[in-house]
Amino acid sequence: MRTPSSFLVITAAAFLGDPVQADTYDVEAMIREQDGFKLFFSAVNETMDFKQLLGQETHRKQTVANANDGSDVSRSDDLLGFLFNSMELPKSLTFPLSDATMSWRGAASLLNSTVYRNIPGLFPEGMDYFFDGLASIARFSFNETHMSMEVKAYESSAEEQWESCIFFGTGTGPTRPSDDSAQPQLCFKNPVVNMLPLGDQMWLTIDTRSWGRIDPVTLDTLEGIVDVPSSILNAHPACDSHYYQPSGSPAERSSNAQARECFVQYPCPIDKEVFSDQVCVGQLVPHYNTSNEKLLHVEEFSRSTLPAKKFLQQSHSPCITPNFVVSKLDEFDPINPVGNGKAGILKFVHQGEVNEWMVMDRRTNQSYIVYSDEAFVNNHFWNCYESNEGIVVQSVTATSDYLDIYFRSNLEEFSMKPDWWKYFKQPIECVVPVEAGSGTVGEAVKCKTLSQDLVFDYPTFNPYFKMNPDAKYFYAIAPISTETSIFFDRLVKIDMKSGALLSEWARADVYLTEANFIPTGVDAAEDDGVLFAVGYDASQGSSMVLLFDASTLRLIDEYPLGLVVPFHAHGLVCVEENCFPNP
Ligand SMILES: *[C@@H]1O[C@H](CO)[C@@H](O)[C@H](O)[C@H]1NC(C)=O
Ligand SMILES: *[C@@H]1O[C@H](CO)[C@@H](O)[C@H](O)[C@H]1NC(C)=O
Ligand SMILES: *[C@@H]1O[C@H](CO)[C@@H](O)[C@H](O)[C@H]1NC(C)=O
């Protein structure tokens, strides 16, 4: 582990999300004095001039270059057309369903489902990191006759008062406010990665505690703060679906689905330390009777001490089985910020490729620190399950450079000369050993390549088969070729046990976002369902909803939207009364 002593480094507390007002327009002092940001610059390289970090140019809100109600679609000159493309919001559209959709054998469940997507939908001028795009929520709902699409921006201070913002994001900023007359404010909150339904609360998530809450019906922004003694949180909490009960009847399993337990893993220093060896797993508990806005509380279940301190410890995507919560203990390592051409948090740090994990036994709250024979960044875990050998965990692995790909300049370079292996490693399958009988977790996690030479990401699966050791499939988006594909341009169905490619779908000029699995029913076959994806046709300069038969990946139907929906990470599916977070 490198120590950050000689570099200007960011501390976990830098991720404090709540904007503050300043009395004076002394940006440096303002950032330095804010609780949390004090720690942010705790180890300063004396040669570094802080003022150089602030954007030299003023940034105004970008005028929207999007087509409106469907008729006149203008092709954007932006990279691939659907990156860095601001949407015109709010937006409300309806589309009559076609015969092909209505006569689909699984139509009954499809026609009662809703898909939500969390989209980087607004790119003010000066924002050159894709996943800093301001969070916007799309809802696609199906009834017996129509599909409707609603999109609204999440009303953060960056969205509402960009002109007075000092925006500090993953790869953007700190920016200089364009409006000199306005009171400047630090704008940090932008929950743009994933979504989490919990009780009757709907949260927008990100890997810091700066989550946001919306009304799932109106998509309006609501008050809501997550109460956790950490600046870091998981964009993908590990939620128990309660569906996997081998002995339970479908009715029992179904009625259980609401009793969902969601866990998060986070650094839990005793003092507000930058560098900590304390790691925790806690449960997310919605609070209703609270006089303040702390509506989601993280209750500590388990704590471990690592043999060495970690810097900005993070776990993007922990997973869950009936008896365990499994987290990869990733971290950020300091890099030399001088002249590296980056901005935002990534100017100072990148993800470390490390091999520590934390495994909590849900029956006892006891945690184990274990080590894999592979060191990597865990992009996503998906459907973990327990077997005779232990806990089987599959991972989309990434490199230290992975997050850098979303800088505009790197995406431009990538679109000319794709280099997938710079950002991804081979997907792997690891087994965390568990001693039968005692349930003791062993230290040595063994990993092997899951799918030779196949790169994919945004894995998804039938949510009724979560944690089920008999699950056979998962789905993902992938490049057709790591030599020539400039983005995710194919949908794949993969055998979960062998890693073999079973089916695929691709069409010239079409790029894809994550597919969401809409299951036909609790009792139906695992691959009986619809995959919902938002595609982008670069030849048309426009996006469409794509519905696939999940068993064959045959395209059931498509709905041109007449506008550009920017690329985005994640969404969730609601069928009847149940909403399934990802994964
Ligand atoms: C949708 O759900 C409602 C309420 O559960 C039900 O009455 C209706 O028949 C369902 N529609 C279809 C097409 O299954
Ligand atoms: C279905 O949705 C469309 C469009 O939103 C709406 O006009 C229609 O009334 C809805 N039908 C039913 C049965 O709710
Ligand atoms: C685990 O910790 C939580 C929070 O302290 C507690 O409510 C729960 O009972 C504990 N479970 C066990 C099995 O000790």
XYZ file of C-alpha atoms and ligand atoms in Angstrom:
625
model
C 0.000 0.000 0.000
C 1.413 3.351 -1.002
C 1.119 6.183 1.458
C -0.321 9.416 0.185
C 2.102 11.671 2.023
C 3.659 13.518 -0.854
C 0.572 14.066 -2.917
C -2.364 16.318 -2.688
C -4.934 13.743 -1.824
C -8.574 13.405 -1.318
C -10.022 11.999 1.801
C -13.169 10.091 2.176
C -14.716 13.127 3.725
C -14.354 14.942 0.457
C -17.402 13.043 -0.604
C -19.634 14.961 1.755
C -22.580 15.680 -0.372
C -24.570 18.418 1.182
C -24.003 21.765 -0.441
C -23.011 24.613 1.858
C -23.286 28.324 1.505
C -20.247 30.522 1.786
C -20.089 34.003 3.243
C -17.411 35.171 0.920
C -16.405 34.366 -2.572
C -13.087 32.935 -1.582
C -13.334 29.603 -3.233
C -10.187 28.150 -1.849
C -11.033 29.092 1.695
C -14.518 27.871 1.190
C -13.448 24.455 0.093
C -10.767 24.227 2.700
C -13.078 25.222 5.502
C -15.923 22.970 4.771
C -16.058 20.085 7.113
C -14.737 17.175 5.174
C -12.964 19.250 2.620
C -10.602 20.162 5.416
C -9.520 16.587 5.307
C -9.667 16.542 1.567
C -6.458 18.460 1.354
C -4.901 16.925 4.410
C -1.710 15.892 2.710
C -0.690 18.722 0.489
C 2.136 18.706 -1.952
C 3.746 22.084 -1.348
C 4.431 22.612 -5.018
C 0.776 22.460 -5.847
C -1.035 25.697 -6.399
C -4.555 25.057 -5.355
C -5.964 27.827 -7.486
C -4.750 26.038 -10.580
C -7.232 23.348 -9.825
C -10.194 25.580 -10.282
C -11.521 25.711 -13.795
C -10.120 28.706 -15.595
C -13.143 29.150 -17.745
C -16.612 30.033 -16.729
C -19.237 27.446 -17.298
C -22.769 28.133 -18.329
C -25.663 25.811 -18.579
C -25.618 24.257 -22.010
C -28.412 24.998 -24.385
C -30.257 21.850 -25.210
C -29.544 20.430 -28.636
C -32.069 17.666 -28.569
C -34.980 16.949 -30.796
C -38.373 17.326 -29.183
C -41.573 15.476 -29.636
C -40.456 12.821 -31.996
C -40.829 14.407 -35.395
C -37.612 16.237 -36.181
C -34.634 14.295 -34.952
C -31.382 16.061 -35.497
C -28.203 14.093 -35.351
C -25.815 15.260 -32.689
C -22.164 15.697 -33.448
C -21.300 14.431 -30.041
C -19.273 11.345 -29.594
C -21.299 8.386 -30.838
C -24.322 10.658 -30.616
C -25.487 9.427 -27.246
C -22.667 10.379 -24.957
C -22.606 13.933 -23.590
C -26.013 14.594 -25.085
C -28.313 16.740 -22.941
C -31.971 15.777 -22.871
C -34.790 18.249 -23.048
C -36.593 17.807 -19.756
C -39.166 17.136 -18.512
C -40.496 14.854 -21.192
C -43.647 12.802 -21.443
C -44.439 10.512 -24.410
C -46.822 7.667 -25.105
C -46.639 4.913 -27.696
C -49.432 2.512 -28.643
C -48.325 -1.076 -28.256
C -47.990 -3.127 -31.418
C -49.617 -6.473 -32.101
C -46.206 -8.100 -31.845
C -45.895 -6.866 -28.268
C -49.454 -7.613 -27.232
C -49.448 -11.103 -28.680
C -46.145 -12.003 -27.008
C -46.745 -15.057 -24.857
C -45.417 -13.301 -21.767
C -47.454 -10.164 -22.384
C -49.455 -10.485 -19.173
C -46.492 -9.631 -16.965
C -44.894 -7.254 -19.442
C -48.108 -5.249 -19.664
C -48.098 -4.623 -15.964
C -44.469 -3.679 -15.578
C -42.451 -0.534 -15.124
C -38.783 0.045 -15.840
C -36.855 2.940 -14.305
C -33.513 4.209 -15.576
C -31.060 6.594 -13.904
C -29.520 8.602 -16.768
C -26.732 11.188 -16.927
C -29.141 13.397 -18.857
C -27.752 16.927 -18.596
C -24.255 18.059 -19.488
C -23.643 21.695 -18.619
C -20.752 23.304 -20.423
C -17.451 22.334 -18.895
C -18.509 18.856 -17.923
C -16.157 16.487 -19.685
C -16.632 13.365 -17.635
C -19.565 11.273 -18.802
C -20.742 9.890 -15.465
C -20.858 13.381 -13.996
C -23.852 14.048 -16.270
C -26.647 15.299 -14.011
C -29.020 12.591 -12.835
C -32.303 12.340 -14.701
C -34.897 9.654 -14.142
C -36.791 7.909 -16.905
C -39.791 5.720 -16.244
C -41.162 3.416 -18.934
C -44.526 1.932 -17.979
C -46.608 -0.574 -19.842
C -50.363 -0.989 -19.559
C -52.722 -3.052 -21.695
C -52.523 -0.690 -24.641
C -49.586 1.679 -24.325
C -46.029 2.214 -23.291
C -45.439 5.602 -21.736
C -42.141 7.322 -21.057
C -41.645 10.070 -18.485
C -38.295 11.727 -17.838
C -37.484 14.327 -15.195
C -34.262 15.818 -13.951
C -33.271 15.171 -10.355
C -33.337 18.616 -8.779
C -29.909 18.899 -7.245
C -28.310 22.272 -6.650
C -26.104 21.582 -9.689
C -29.206 21.118 -11.814
C -31.029 24.140 -10.428
C -28.237 26.669 -9.892
C -25.353 25.590 -12.096
C -24.277 29.181 -12.660
C -23.406 29.632 -9.020
C -21.968 26.159 -8.513
C -18.499 25.080 -7.756
C -19.172 21.612 -9.127
C -16.880 18.884 -7.983
C -17.516 15.474 -9.475
C -15.824 12.195 -10.300
C -14.023 13.648 -13.311
C -15.194 17.260 -13.375
C -14.132 20.372 -11.543
C -13.899 22.020 -9.223
C -15.514 24.414 -11.710
C -15.636 28.151 -11.332
C -19.131 29.630 -11.108
C -20.115 31.663 -14.150
C -22.377 34.021 -12.269
C -20.177 36.373 -10.281
C -23.097 38.083 -8.646
C -24.559 34.934 -7.138
C -23.548 33.395 -3.880
C -21.271 30.512 -4.889
C -22.022 27.100 -3.500
C -20.323 23.748 -3.555
C -22.300 21.362 -5.712
C -21.416 17.796 -5.149
C -24.626 15.804 -4.934
C -25.438 13.969 -8.169
C -26.741 10.433 -7.538
C -26.461 9.164 -11.093
C -25.501 5.493 -10.925
C -28.299 3.200 -9.791
C -31.649 3.043 -8.012
C -32.859 1.333 -4.848
C -36.483 0.742 -3.881
C -36.777 0.157 -0.134
C -40.110 0.042 1.643
C -42.013 2.852 -0.014
C -38.865 4.910 -0.563
C -37.157 5.172 -3.940
C -33.498 6.180 -3.814
C -31.015 7.178 -6.490
C -27.640 5.767 -5.561
C -23.961 6.404 -6.090
C -20.784 5.199 -4.372
C -20.836 8.077 -1.903
C -23.478 8.682 0.736
C -24.905 11.509 -1.385
C -27.912 9.524 -2.463
C -31.103 11.247 -3.551
C -34.745 10.348 -3.144
C -37.580 10.691 -5.645
C -41.295 10.056 -5.739
C -41.610 6.907 -7.912
C -44.985 8.057 -9.267
C -44.371 11.723 -10.100
C -40.556 11.416 -10.399
C -40.350 14.590 -8.324
C -37.281 15.157 -6.187
C -37.901 14.574 -2.483
C -35.909 15.366 0.638
C -33.820 12.543 1.942
C -30.467 11.955 3.530
C -28.784 8.651 4.268
C -27.619 8.456 7.830
C -24.295 6.620 7.713
C -21.037 7.398 9.526
C -19.081 7.231 6.290
C -18.752 9.264 3.140
C -18.640 6.154 1.010
C -21.529 3.890 0.254
C -22.385 1.329 -2.429
C -24.208 2.153 -5.642
C -25.428 -1.460 -5.612
C -26.501 -2.451 -2.089
C -26.822 -6.209 -1.604
C -30.540 -6.903 -1.280
C -32.019 -10.211 -0.279
C -34.978 -10.982 -2.517
C -36.333 -13.762 -0.314
C -37.355 -15.542 -3.481
C -34.938 -18.376 -3.116
C -36.575 -20.769 -0.674
C -36.328 -24.247 -2.084
C -39.129 -25.533 0.131
C -41.405 -22.515 -0.122
C -44.450 -22.495 -2.382
C -44.573 -19.770 -5.052
C -47.219 -17.974 -2.981
C -45.006 -18.048 0.128
C -42.020 -16.863 -1.830
C -44.015 -14.115 -3.423
C -45.512 -12.808 -0.203
C -42.033 -12.762 1.254
C -40.645 -10.477 -1.382
C -41.462 -7.292 0.446
C -39.497 -8.331 3.507
C -36.315 -7.420 1.735
C -33.099 -6.884 3.652
C -30.489 -4.658 2.052
C -26.887 -4.504 3.177
C -24.087 -2.053 2.465
C -20.347 -2.198 3.075
C -18.461 0.968 4.036
C -15.335 2.233 5.775
C -16.154 3.006 9.395
C -13.169 4.822 10.949
C -13.347 5.495 14.636
C -12.125 9.048 14.066
C -12.670 10.888 10.831
C -9.570 9.342 9.382
C -8.504 9.496 5.787
C -6.797 6.248 6.030
C -8.557 3.570 7.989
C -8.353 -0.103 8.785
C -11.975 -0.268 9.964
C -14.517 -1.840 7.608
C -18.198 -2.450 8.294
C -21.289 -4.110 6.930
C -24.612 -2.579 7.849
C -28.265 -2.874 6.991
C -30.275 -0.103 5.354
C -33.297 0.695 7.503
C -35.920 3.199 6.286
C -36.965 5.660 8.979
C -40.407 7.161 8.889
C -40.819 8.927 12.217
C -38.005 11.359 11.959
C -38.020 15.072 12.488
C -35.065 15.598 10.172
C -34.363 14.364 6.674
C -32.380 11.298 7.686
C -34.835 8.878 6.192
C -32.519 5.985 5.580
C -30.390 4.761 8.417
C -27.417 2.406 8.154
C -27.333 0.096 11.136
C -23.936 -1.435 11.761
C -24.098 -5.225 11.849
C -20.473 -6.176 11.716
C -17.023 -4.590 11.939
C -13.570 -5.901 11.065
C -10.079 -4.551 11.343
C -7.853 -4.928 8.308
C -4.174 -5.777 8.746
C -3.298 -2.512 6.982
C -5.082 0.781 6.490
C -6.908 1.441 3.254
C -7.377 4.757 1.529
C -10.943 5.584 0.476
C -12.110 2.004 0.910
C -15.040 1.269 -1.367
C -17.214 -1.637 -2.532
C -19.245 -0.764 -5.613
C -21.284 -3.919 -5.823
C -21.430 -6.359 -2.881
C -23.567 -9.492 -3.299
C -25.731 -11.619 -1.073
C -26.665 -15.260 -0.493
C -29.089 -16.691 2.078
C -26.297 -16.870 4.685
C -23.628 -14.375 3.595
C -22.936 -10.851 2.394
C -19.813 -10.763 0.207
C -17.908 -7.547 -0.507
C -14.768 -6.918 -2.452
C -12.769 -4.345 -0.452
C -11.655 -2.020 -3.212
C -9.847 1.236 -2.560
C -8.532 4.332 -4.256
C -4.813 4.920 -4.528
C -3.291 8.394 -4.852
C -1.761 9.364 -8.179
C 0.347 12.364 -9.059
C -2.121 15.092 -10.005
C 0.452 17.401 -11.541
C -0.037 17.618 -15.279
C -2.090 14.440 -15.605
C -4.780 16.231 -17.588
C -7.641 14.908 -15.469
C -10.149 16.701 -13.291
C -12.466 15.958 -10.386
C -11.675 13.250 -7.898
C -9.948 11.163 -10.564
C -7.269 13.815 -10.861
C -5.958 12.659 -7.498
C -6.760 8.974 -7.254
C -7.448 5.854 -9.231
C -8.845 2.520 -8.174
C -6.362 0.041 -6.782
C -6.229 -3.518 -8.067
C -6.317 -5.368 -4.759
C -7.361 -8.746 -3.398
C -9.032 -8.239 0.003
C -12.647 -9.219 0.600
C -15.032 -9.011 3.556
C -17.545 -11.801 4.059
C -20.246 -11.493 6.719
C -22.160 -14.484 8.018
C -25.762 -13.287 8.279
C -26.539 -15.918 10.922
C -24.003 -14.578 13.416
C -22.989 -11.113 12.139
C -19.417 -12.389 12.183
C -17.129 -11.094 9.449
C -14.091 -12.614 7.839
C -11.366 -10.841 5.881
C -10.325 -13.134 3.045
C -7.943 -12.878 0.088
C -8.349 -13.901 -3.526
C -5.576 -15.231 -5.738
C -6.546 -12.504 -8.236
C -6.127 -8.768 -7.644
C -8.631 -6.623 -9.516
C -11.207 -3.858 -9.335
C -14.685 -5.323 -8.922
C -16.962 -3.579 -11.333
C -19.952 -5.795 -10.678
C -20.840 -8.916 -8.763
C -24.185 -10.340 -9.731
C -25.988 -13.543 -8.767
C -23.924 -15.100 -5.952
C -24.927 -18.498 -4.642
C -23.860 -21.119 -2.110
C -22.543 -24.493 -3.259
C -20.792 -27.439 -1.623
C -17.431 -25.785 -2.174
C -18.428 -22.432 -0.740
C -19.857 -19.166 -1.980
C -19.638 -18.791 -5.753
C -19.094 -15.187 -6.820
C -18.864 -13.979 -10.405
C -17.279 -10.656 -11.210
C -16.847 -8.213 -14.054
C -13.286 -7.231 -13.304
C -11.718 -3.956 -14.273
C -8.328 -2.290 -14.173
C -7.080 0.785 -12.319
C -7.748 2.749 -15.498
C -11.378 1.725 -15.816
C -13.004 4.923 -14.549
C -10.773 7.031 -16.789
C -12.487 5.737 -19.906
C -15.412 8.106 -19.307
C -13.353 11.263 -19.774
C -14.438 12.868 -23.042
C -10.923 12.810 -24.458
C -10.470 9.131 -23.635
C -13.823 8.223 -25.161
C -12.824 10.091 -28.287
C -9.549 8.219 -28.442
C -11.320 4.939 -27.743
C -13.784 5.530 -30.570
C -10.853 5.768 -32.958
C -8.797 2.973 -31.544
C -10.669 0.798 -29.065
C -8.528 -0.798 -26.364
C -10.923 -2.816 -24.208
C -8.186 -4.637 -22.324
C -6.803 -1.393 -21.005
C -10.012 -0.971 -18.990
C -11.345 -4.479 -18.449
C -9.868 -7.766 -17.315
C -11.353 -11.176 -18.050
C -14.582 -11.815 -16.129
C -13.900 -14.297 -13.338
C -15.617 -16.740 -11.042
C -14.321 -17.019 -7.487
C -15.150 -19.445 -4.708
C -15.041 -18.270 -1.102
C -14.424 -21.461 0.900
C -16.938 -22.249 3.650
C -16.414 -25.226 5.936
C -19.471 -27.452 5.875
C -20.838 -27.923 9.389
C -19.106 -25.098 11.229
C -19.826 -22.551 8.495
C -16.360 -21.092 9.037
C -15.139 -19.031 6.116
C -11.627 -19.842 4.872
C -9.097 -17.200 3.880
C -8.093 -18.365 0.421
C -10.513 -17.325 -2.335
C -9.807 -19.135 -5.603
C -10.645 -17.450 -8.886
C -10.705 -18.660 -12.482
C -11.596 -17.063 -15.792
C -15.328 -17.281 -16.429
C -15.516 -16.476 -20.140
C -12.308 -16.614 -22.084
C -11.781 -13.544 -24.278
C -15.280 -12.259 -23.709
C -15.633 -8.745 -22.325
C -19.014 -7.724 -20.998
C -20.543 -5.526 -18.342
C -23.920 -4.543 -16.852
C -24.836 -8.146 -15.986
C -28.470 -8.917 -15.256
C -30.586 -11.996 -14.544
C -34.079 -13.210 -13.685
C -34.692 -11.653 -10.245
C -36.788 -14.639 -9.136
C -33.600 -16.700 -9.468
C -31.488 -14.524 -7.235
C -29.244 -16.550 -4.880
C -30.544 -19.770 -6.445
C -27.714 -22.313 -6.917
C -29.650 -23.826 -9.808
C -29.735 -20.559 -11.767
C -28.477 -21.189 -15.289
C -28.289 -17.839 -17.099
C -27.264 -14.265 -17.017
C -27.316 -11.490 -19.601
C -24.988 -8.612 -20.319
C -23.980 -6.102 -22.959
C -20.700 -6.636 -24.752
C -18.609 -5.426 -27.657
C -18.976 -7.603 -30.760
C -15.216 -7.409 -31.093
C -12.546 -6.029 -28.775
C -10.598 -5.073 -31.913
C -13.225 -2.967 -33.646
C -16.235 -2.229 -31.409
C -16.168 1.298 -30.095
C -18.859 0.691 -27.478
C -21.265 -1.987 -26.221
C -22.924 -3.145 -29.429
C -24.252 -6.613 -28.649
C -26.563 -8.260 -26.138
C -25.422 -11.644 -24.848
C -26.965 -14.536 -22.950
C -24.392 -16.537 -21.038
C -24.439 -19.922 -19.332
C -23.851 -19.059 -15.691
C -22.053 -22.317 -14.921
C -19.763 -22.690 -17.939
C -19.450 -19.058 -19.028
C -20.359 -20.145 -22.576
C -22.055 -17.707 -24.918
C -25.551 -19.086 -25.603
C -27.256 -16.411 -27.721
C -26.575 -12.927 -28.920
C -28.233 -10.005 -30.670
C -26.641 -7.142 -32.581
C -27.549 -4.823 -35.428
C -25.324 -2.476 -37.399
C -24.959 0.975 -35.828
C -26.955 0.055 -32.716
C -25.421 0.537 -29.265
C -27.006 -0.782 -26.101
C -27.575 0.015 -22.460
C -28.123 -2.482 -19.658
C -30.959 -4.941 -20.217
C -33.528 -5.343 -17.442
C -35.185 -8.737 -17.011
C -38.984 -8.615 -16.779
C -39.935 -12.115 -15.617
C -43.086 -13.770 -16.900
C -43.892 -15.159 -13.461
C -42.578 -16.672 -10.232
C -43.349 -20.111 -11.592
C -42.129 -19.683 -15.145
C -38.867 -21.036 -16.563
C -35.771 -19.042 -15.703
C -35.383 -17.545 -19.168
C -39.093 -16.971 -19.707
C -39.340 -13.220 -19.774
C -38.607 -10.034 -21.644
C -35.339 -8.154 -21.706
C -35.925 -4.420 -21.853
C -33.083 -2.266 -23.175
C -32.737 1.261 -24.457
C -30.757 1.179 -27.691
C -29.264 3.984 -29.704
C -29.137 3.854 -33.490
C -26.164 5.929 -34.575
C -27.305 5.917 -38.220
C -30.579 7.578 -37.183
C -29.179 9.626 -34.334
C -32.025 8.438 -32.156
C -32.846 6.032 -29.354
C -35.412 3.275 -29.101
C -36.833 0.820 -26.600
C -35.954 -2.755 -27.516
C -37.868 -5.750 -26.190
C -36.203 -9.157 -26.477
C -37.327 -12.700 -25.852
C -34.999 -13.630 -22.995
C -34.789 -17.262 -24.024
C -33.561 -16.699 -27.592
C -32.663 -12.964 -27.660
C -35.018 -12.618 -30.608
C -36.161 -9.006 -30.919
C -39.888 -9.023 -30.091
C -40.409 -5.405 -30.995
C -38.913 -1.944 -30.903
C -40.253 1.507 -30.146
C -38.391 4.441 -31.699
C -38.433 7.246 -29.137
C -37.658 10.131 -31.483
C -35.031 11.526 -29.164
C -31.622 10.671 -27.802
C -31.443 8.920 -24.450
C -27.813 9.223 -23.323
C -25.942 6.080 -22.343
C -26.498 5.213 -18.677
C -25.570 2.631 -16.123
C -28.520 1.090 -14.368
C -32.217 0.740 -13.892
C -34.743 -1.388 -12.102
C -37.846 -3.387 -12.904
C -41.180 -3.347 -11.108
C -43.669 -6.115 -11.812
C -47.029 -5.925 -10.073
C -46.147 -5.129 -6.443
C -42.460 -5.985 -6.570
C -39.544 -3.833 -7.613
C -36.231 -5.515 -8.231
C -33.072 -3.505 -7.728
C -29.974 -4.345 -9.680
C -28.452 -6.774 -9.110
C -52.362 -6.191 -14.406
O -52.492 -6.224 -13.006
C -53.809 -5.966 -12.580
C -53.761 -5.891 -11.073
O -52.943 -6.886 -10.532
C -54.735 -7.041 -13.099
O -56.053 -6.778 -12.677
C -54.665 -7.052 -14.621
O -55.440 -8.122 -15.120
C -53.235 -7.227 -15.070
N -53.153 -7.087 -16.500
C -52.660 -8.020 -17.268
C -52.590 -7.725 -18.725
O -52.237 -9.060 -16.807
C -52.778 3.154 -20.824
O -51.877 4.225 -20.999
C -52.313 5.193 -21.926
C -51.210 6.188 -22.120
O -50.728 6.646 -20.912
C -53.601 5.823 -21.419
O -54.077 6.778 -22.348
C -54.635 4.738 -21.204
O -55.798 5.285 -20.643
C -54.116 3.644 -20.325
N -55.043 2.548 -20.281
C -55.436 1.985 -19.152
C -56.365 0.826 -19.267
O -55.068 2.382 -18.060
C -26.672 -8.311 13.957
O -26.570 -6.921 14.295
C -27.814 -6.242 14.345
C -27.518 -4.785 14.634
O -26.799 -4.661 15.805
C -28.721 -6.858 15.371
O -29.968 -6.201 15.366
C -28.910 -8.321 15.057
O -29.678 -8.944 16.038
C -27.561 -9.001 14.972
N -27.757 -10.383 14.561
C -27.168 -11.382 15.196
C -27.434 -12.742 14.680
O -26.431 -11.202 16.146
